[in-house]
XYZ file of C-alpha atoms in Angstrom:
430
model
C 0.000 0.000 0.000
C 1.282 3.228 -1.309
C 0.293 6.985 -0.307
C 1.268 10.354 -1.768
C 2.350 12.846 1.177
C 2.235 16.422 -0.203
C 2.927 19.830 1.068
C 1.137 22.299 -0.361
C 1.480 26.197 -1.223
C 4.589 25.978 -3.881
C 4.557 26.991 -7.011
C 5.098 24.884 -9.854
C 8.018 25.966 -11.931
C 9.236 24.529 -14.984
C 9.107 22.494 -17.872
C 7.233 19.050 -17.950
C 7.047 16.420 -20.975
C 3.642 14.963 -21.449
C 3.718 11.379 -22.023
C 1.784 9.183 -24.658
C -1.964 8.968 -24.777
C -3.015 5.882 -22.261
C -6.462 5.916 -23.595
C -4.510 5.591 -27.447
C -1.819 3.358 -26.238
C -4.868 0.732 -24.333
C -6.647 0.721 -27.772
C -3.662 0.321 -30.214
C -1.658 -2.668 -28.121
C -4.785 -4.656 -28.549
C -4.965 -3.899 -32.482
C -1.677 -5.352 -32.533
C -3.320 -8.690 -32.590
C -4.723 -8.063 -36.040
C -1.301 -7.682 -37.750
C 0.125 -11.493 -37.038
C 3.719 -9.847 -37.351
C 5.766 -7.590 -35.127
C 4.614 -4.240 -34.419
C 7.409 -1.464 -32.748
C 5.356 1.067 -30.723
C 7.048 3.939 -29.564
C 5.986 7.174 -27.005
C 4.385 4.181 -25.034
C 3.419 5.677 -21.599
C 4.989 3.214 -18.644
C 1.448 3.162 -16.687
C 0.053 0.018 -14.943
C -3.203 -0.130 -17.212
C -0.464 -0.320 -20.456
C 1.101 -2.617 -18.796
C -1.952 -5.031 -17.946
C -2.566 -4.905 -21.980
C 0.615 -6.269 -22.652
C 0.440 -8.946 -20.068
C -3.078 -10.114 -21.316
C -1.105 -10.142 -24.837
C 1.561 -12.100 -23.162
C -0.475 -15.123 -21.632
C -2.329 -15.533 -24.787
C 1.463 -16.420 -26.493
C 2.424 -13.026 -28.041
C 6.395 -11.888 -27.288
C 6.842 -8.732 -25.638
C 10.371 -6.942 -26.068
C 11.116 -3.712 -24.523
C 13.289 -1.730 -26.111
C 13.344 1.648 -24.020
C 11.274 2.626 -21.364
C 8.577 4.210 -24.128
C 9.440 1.678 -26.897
C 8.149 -1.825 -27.109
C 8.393 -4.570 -30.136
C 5.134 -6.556 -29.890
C 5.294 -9.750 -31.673
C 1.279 -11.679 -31.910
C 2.158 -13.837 -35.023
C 2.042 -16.904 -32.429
C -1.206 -16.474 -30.262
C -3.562 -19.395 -31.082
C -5.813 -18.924 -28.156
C -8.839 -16.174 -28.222
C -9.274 -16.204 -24.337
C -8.391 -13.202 -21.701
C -7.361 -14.341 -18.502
C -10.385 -13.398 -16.221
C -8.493 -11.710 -13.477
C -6.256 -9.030 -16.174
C -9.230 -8.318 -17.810
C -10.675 -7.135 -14.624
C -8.193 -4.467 -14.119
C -8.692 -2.555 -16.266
C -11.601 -1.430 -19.143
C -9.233 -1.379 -21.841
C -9.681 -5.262 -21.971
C -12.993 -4.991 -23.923
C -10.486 -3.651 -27.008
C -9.729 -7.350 -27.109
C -13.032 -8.476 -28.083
C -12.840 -6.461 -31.629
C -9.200 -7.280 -31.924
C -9.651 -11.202 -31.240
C -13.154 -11.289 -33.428
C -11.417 -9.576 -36.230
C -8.214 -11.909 -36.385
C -9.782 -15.478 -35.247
C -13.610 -14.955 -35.900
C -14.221 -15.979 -32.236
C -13.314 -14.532 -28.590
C -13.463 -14.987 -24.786
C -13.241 -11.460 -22.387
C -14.224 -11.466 -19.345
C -16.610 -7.944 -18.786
C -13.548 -5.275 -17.859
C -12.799 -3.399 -15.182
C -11.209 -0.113 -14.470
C -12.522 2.773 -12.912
C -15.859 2.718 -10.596
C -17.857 5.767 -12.379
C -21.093 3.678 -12.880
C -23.176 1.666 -15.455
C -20.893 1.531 -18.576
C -22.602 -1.282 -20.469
C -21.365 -2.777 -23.477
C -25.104 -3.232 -25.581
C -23.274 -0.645 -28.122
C -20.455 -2.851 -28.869
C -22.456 -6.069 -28.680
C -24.587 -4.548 -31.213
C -21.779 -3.501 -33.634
C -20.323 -7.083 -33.352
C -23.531 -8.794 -34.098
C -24.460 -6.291 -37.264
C -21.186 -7.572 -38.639
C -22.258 -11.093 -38.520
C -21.072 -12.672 -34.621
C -23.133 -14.630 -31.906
C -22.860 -13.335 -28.616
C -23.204 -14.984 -25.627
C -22.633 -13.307 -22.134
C -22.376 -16.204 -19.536
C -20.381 -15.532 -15.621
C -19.106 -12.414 -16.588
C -17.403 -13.486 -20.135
C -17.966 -12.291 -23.316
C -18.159 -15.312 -25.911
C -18.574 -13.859 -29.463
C -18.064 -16.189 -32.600
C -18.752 -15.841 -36.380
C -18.086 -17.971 -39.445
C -17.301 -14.828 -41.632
C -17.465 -11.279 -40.914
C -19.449 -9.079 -43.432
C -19.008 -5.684 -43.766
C -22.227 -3.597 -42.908
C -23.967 -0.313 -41.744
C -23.496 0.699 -38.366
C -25.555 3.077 -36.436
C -24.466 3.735 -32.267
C -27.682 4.741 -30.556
C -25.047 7.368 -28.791
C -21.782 7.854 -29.097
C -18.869 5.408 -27.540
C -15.650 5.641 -27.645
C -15.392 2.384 -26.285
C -17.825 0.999 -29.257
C -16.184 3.185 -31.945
C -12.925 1.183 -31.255
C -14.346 -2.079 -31.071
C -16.169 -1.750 -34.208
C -12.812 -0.472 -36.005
C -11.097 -3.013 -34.670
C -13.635 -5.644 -35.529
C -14.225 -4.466 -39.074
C -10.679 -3.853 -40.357
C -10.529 -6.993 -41.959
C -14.197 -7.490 -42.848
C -15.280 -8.730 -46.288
C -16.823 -5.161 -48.221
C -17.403 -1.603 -46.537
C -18.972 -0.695 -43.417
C -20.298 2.762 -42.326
C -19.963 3.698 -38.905
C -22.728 6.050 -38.207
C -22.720 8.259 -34.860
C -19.030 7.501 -34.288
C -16.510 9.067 -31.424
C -14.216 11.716 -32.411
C -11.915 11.948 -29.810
C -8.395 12.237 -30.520
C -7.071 8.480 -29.714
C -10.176 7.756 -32.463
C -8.299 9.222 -34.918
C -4.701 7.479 -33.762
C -5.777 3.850 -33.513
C -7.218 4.704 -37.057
C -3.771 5.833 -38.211
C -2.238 2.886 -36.503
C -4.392 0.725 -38.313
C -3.837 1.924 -41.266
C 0.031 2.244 -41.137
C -0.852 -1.864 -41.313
C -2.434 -2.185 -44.324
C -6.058 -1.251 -43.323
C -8.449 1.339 -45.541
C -9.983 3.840 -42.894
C -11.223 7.015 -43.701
C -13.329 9.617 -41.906
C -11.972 9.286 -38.207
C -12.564 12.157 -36.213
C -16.139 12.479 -37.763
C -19.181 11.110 -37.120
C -19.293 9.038 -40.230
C -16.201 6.327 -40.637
C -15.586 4.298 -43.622
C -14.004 0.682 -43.600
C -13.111 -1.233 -46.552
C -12.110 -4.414 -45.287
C -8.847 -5.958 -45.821
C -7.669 -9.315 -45.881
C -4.436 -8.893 -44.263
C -2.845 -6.740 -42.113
C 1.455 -5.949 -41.704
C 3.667 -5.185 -38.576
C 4.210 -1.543 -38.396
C 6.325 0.821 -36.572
C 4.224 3.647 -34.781
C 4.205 6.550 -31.952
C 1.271 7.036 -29.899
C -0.029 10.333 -29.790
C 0.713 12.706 -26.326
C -2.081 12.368 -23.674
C -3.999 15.091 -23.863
C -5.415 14.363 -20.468
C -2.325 14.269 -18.774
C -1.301 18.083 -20.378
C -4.823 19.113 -19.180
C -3.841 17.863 -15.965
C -0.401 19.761 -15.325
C -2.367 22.863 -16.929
C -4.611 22.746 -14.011
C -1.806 22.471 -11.172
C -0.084 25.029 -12.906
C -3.268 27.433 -12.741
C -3.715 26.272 -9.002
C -0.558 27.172 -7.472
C -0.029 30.207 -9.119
C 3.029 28.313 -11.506
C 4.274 29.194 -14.668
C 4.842 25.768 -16.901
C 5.913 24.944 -20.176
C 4.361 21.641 -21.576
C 6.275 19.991 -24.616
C 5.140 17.236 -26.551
C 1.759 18.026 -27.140
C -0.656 18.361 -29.855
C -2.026 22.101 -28.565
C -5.473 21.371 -31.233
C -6.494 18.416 -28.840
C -6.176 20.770 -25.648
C -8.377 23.208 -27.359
C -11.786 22.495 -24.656
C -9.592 22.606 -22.147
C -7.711 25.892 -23.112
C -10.765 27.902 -23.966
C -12.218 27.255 -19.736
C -9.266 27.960 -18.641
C -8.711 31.309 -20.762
C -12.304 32.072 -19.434
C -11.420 31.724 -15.792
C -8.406 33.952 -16.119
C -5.277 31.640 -16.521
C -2.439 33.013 -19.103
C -2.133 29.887 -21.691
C 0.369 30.805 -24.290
C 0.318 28.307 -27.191
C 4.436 28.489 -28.600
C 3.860 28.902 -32.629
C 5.523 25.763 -35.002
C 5.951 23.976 -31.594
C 4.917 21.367 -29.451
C 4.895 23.603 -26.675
C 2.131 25.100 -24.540
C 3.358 27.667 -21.307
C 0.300 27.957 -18.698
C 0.566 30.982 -16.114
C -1.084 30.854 -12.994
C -3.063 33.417 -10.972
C -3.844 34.778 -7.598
C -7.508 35.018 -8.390
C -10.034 33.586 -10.684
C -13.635 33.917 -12.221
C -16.072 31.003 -11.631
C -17.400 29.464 -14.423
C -20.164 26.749 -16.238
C -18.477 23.733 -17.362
C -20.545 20.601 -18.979
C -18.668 17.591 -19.943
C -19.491 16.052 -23.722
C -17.901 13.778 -26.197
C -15.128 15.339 -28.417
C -14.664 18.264 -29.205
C -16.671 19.366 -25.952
C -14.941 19.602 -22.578
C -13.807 16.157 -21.908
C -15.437 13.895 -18.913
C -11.711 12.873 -17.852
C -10.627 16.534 -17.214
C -13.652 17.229 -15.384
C -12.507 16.796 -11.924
C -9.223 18.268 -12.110
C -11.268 21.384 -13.656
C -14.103 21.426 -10.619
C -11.241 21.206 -7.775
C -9.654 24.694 -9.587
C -13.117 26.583 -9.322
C -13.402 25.334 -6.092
C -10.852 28.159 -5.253
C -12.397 30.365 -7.947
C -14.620 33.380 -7.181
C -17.941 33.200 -7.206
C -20.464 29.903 -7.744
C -19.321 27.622 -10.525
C -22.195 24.610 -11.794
C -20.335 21.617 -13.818
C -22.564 19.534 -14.973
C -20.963 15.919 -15.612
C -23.559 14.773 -18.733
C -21.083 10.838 -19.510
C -20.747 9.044 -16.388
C -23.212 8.542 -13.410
C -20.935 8.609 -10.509
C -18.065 10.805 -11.175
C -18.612 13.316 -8.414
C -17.170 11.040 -5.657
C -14.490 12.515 -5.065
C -16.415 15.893 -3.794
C -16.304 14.226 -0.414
C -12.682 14.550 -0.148
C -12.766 18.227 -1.315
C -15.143 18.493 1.262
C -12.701 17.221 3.978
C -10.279 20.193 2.310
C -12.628 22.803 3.201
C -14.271 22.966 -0.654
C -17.504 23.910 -0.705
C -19.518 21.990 -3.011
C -22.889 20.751 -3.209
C -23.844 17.716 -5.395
C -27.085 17.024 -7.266
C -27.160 13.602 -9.443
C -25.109 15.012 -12.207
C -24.589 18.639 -11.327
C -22.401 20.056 -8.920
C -22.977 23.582 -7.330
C -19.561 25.109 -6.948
C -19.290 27.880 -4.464
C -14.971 28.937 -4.347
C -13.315 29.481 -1.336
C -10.108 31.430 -0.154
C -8.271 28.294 -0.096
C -8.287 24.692 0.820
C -6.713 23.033 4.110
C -4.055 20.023 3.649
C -6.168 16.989 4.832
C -5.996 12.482 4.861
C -8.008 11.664 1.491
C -8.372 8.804 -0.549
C -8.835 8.635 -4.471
C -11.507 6.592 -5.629
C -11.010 6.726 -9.385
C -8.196 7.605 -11.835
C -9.070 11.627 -12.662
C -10.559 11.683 -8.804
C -7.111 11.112 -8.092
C -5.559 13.385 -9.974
C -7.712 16.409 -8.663
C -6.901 15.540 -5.139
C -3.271 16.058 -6.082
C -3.581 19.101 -7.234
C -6.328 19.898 -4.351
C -2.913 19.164 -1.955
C -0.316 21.153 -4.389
C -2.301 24.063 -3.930
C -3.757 23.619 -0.534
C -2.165 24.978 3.282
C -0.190 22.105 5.015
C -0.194 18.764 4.018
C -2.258 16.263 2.091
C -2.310 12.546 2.092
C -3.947 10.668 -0.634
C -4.472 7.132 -0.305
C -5.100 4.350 -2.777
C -2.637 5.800 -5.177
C -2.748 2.911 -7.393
C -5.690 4.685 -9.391
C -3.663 7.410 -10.219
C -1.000 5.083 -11.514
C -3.477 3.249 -13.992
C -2.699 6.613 -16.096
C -0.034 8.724 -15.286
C 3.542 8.395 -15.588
C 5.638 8.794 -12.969
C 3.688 11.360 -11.481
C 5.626 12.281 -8.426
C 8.719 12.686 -10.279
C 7.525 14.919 -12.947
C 5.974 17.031 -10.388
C 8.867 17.461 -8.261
C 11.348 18.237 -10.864
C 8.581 21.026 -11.105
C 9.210 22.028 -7.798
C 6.571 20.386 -5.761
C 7.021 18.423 -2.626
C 5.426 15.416 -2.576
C 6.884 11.919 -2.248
C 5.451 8.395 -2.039
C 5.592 6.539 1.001
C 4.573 2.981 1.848
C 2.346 2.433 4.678
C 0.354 -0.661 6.129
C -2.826 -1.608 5.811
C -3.777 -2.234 9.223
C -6.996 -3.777 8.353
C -5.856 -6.447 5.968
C -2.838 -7.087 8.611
C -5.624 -7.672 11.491
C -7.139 -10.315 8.880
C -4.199 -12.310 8.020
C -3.108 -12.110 11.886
């Protein structure tokens, strides 16, 4: 058991690089399946929920070969098996990638329903129904996902909403499909558009990602390929925040500044100096003293992204004035208001809407993150805050940022991870 221990009150100073995309990276090591051959991926971020994919990949026979800490050789030209293990897949909601992945290569797979984050119902009817359009059985028996099809036949496909989840799934199931499907209603988001690319640096004929409307003509066989994830876009939004909430002055690099736009137009609004470097990579964020509340509501790409949405409500919570964020993608996602609370935030919660009234500033206090991005806000909840902060159940945070600690104290901060006992669990096993 790990804990972050952070003193708040210092300015963040400095010049960060953003790692790759985990929500591109957790899409595109499955899609490795479909290529039979070796793949090199590079700007890999080293995150535990990256490195769950590549251990599902490993039990099912596929060689994995690290070549730097961000570049790995995949090699899937000798998995047989369609079958997750159930306890990986658990881990982490990137396993459901493996159901389009193994349907497109062997006509048949086994997942176990993922994990991941707690943030309420996420069902999977949307990819069910894309696999079935294209020709597969389903059947959903003790939590596993058994799909099977003699052929796969290219067809129209309409999502009753948009999913990113079922966006990927259906690329990845339809890339070698016999004819041309139309994906109808599709995601946009930015990691869309790179397992697209991905798939296409293999041989595959995708056009439209990043619209609504996506193309596939089927191929029958895909290549290895050499490719670099795009930067995480959450992860910039992230360090943008902390930046804006102590008062900092960073520098970003490796970034694609277009897929921060959502997140740089609130924070422009609020008051924060975000300087956008031209013919660079580079974005510099300036913090202030004070700020200007705002109305933030969470939508698919290119609205303000669900992911950032935390990180965003902890800054107004030391805004002026009242602040409503309305979270309109996942049910539960306000959880972590509780442990603002304990900070001295003052924020009320309705369902989906949070009432955001800012205070002067927030008090160091014991916390706990209960999801990935809830994490991440109560990190920059203790940056900013008087005294010190410890956040338990760090291991969330870790599903999707790199080194966190250390990139944050070469900025300046002090934090540091300590071990500590679960006295609980000890009690039990005494």
């Amino acid at each position: 058991m790990e804990k972050f221990i952070i003193k708040g009150g210092t300015p963040l100073r400095g010049e960060v690089r953003i790692s790759g995309a985990k929500n591109a990276a957790v899409a595109i090591i499955p899609a490795a399946i479909l290529a039979e051959d070796k793949c090199i991926l590079e700007n890999v971020p080293s995150i535990s929920d990256v490195d769950v994919a590549l251990e599902i990949l490993s039990s099912m026979g596929a060689q994995i070969r690290r070549l730097s800490k961000s570049k790995i050789e995949v090699d899937t030209s000798r998995i047989k098996d369609g079958t997750v293990p159930y306890e990986l897949a658990r881990s982490t909601r990137g396993s459901s990638y493996f159901l389009g992945a193994l349907l497109g290569r062997f006509k048949k797979a086994s997942v176990p329903l993922p994990g991941g984050c707690d943030l309420g119902s996420r069902p999977i009817d949307q990819h069910i129904k894309c696999f079935e359009a294209l020709g597969a059985k389903t059947d959903i028996k003790h939590g596993i996902v058994d799909l099977s099809a003699d052929r796969l036949i290219g067809t129209q496909i309409y999502f009753d909403k948009v999913t990113v989840g079922g966006t990927i799934n259906a690329l990845l199931a339809c890339a070698k499909a016999e004819g041309l499907t139309i994906i109808e209603n599709a995601a946009k988001e930015p990691h869309i558009v790179d397992l697209a690319n991905f798939l296409n640096s293999m041989g595959a004929d995708i056009m439209g990602a990043g619209t609504d409307v996506i193309k596939v003509k089927g191929v029958s066989q895909l290549h290895g390929t050499e490719y670099s994830v795009i930067p995480d876009q959450i992860e910039a939004g992230t360090f943008m925040v902390a930046a804006a909430a102590t008062c900092g002055d960073i520098t970003l690099k490796n970034v694609i500044p277009k897929h921060l736009e959502p997140i740089t137009a609130k924070l422009r609004k609020i008051g924060v100096y975000v300087e956008i470097e031209d013919d660079t990579d580079n974005v510099r964020v300036v913090g202030r003293p004070h700020y200007e509340g705002t109305d933030i509501k969470t939508s698919p790409h290119p609205g303000f992204p669900t992911d950032m949405q935390p990180q965003m409500t902890t800054l107004l919570a030391m805004s002026n004035g009242t602040s409503m964020v309305t979270e309109s993608i996942f049910d539960t996602r306000f959880k972590y208001v509780d442990e603002l609370r304990r900070m001295g935030a003052d924020i009320t919660v309705d369902s989906r809407v949070a009432v955001v009234r800012g205070v002067d500033h927030l008090t160091g206090a014991p916390v706990k993150a209960s999801d990935l991005r809830a994490g991440a806000a109560l990190i920059i909840a203790g940056l900013a805050a008087q005294g010190t902060t410890e956040i338990e159940d760090i291991h969330h945070i870790e599903r999707g940022y790199e080194n966190m600690e250390i990139k944050l104290r070469a900025l300046g901060a002090d934090i540091v991870k300590r071990y500590y006992p679960d006295d609980e669990k000890m009690r039990k096993a005494l």
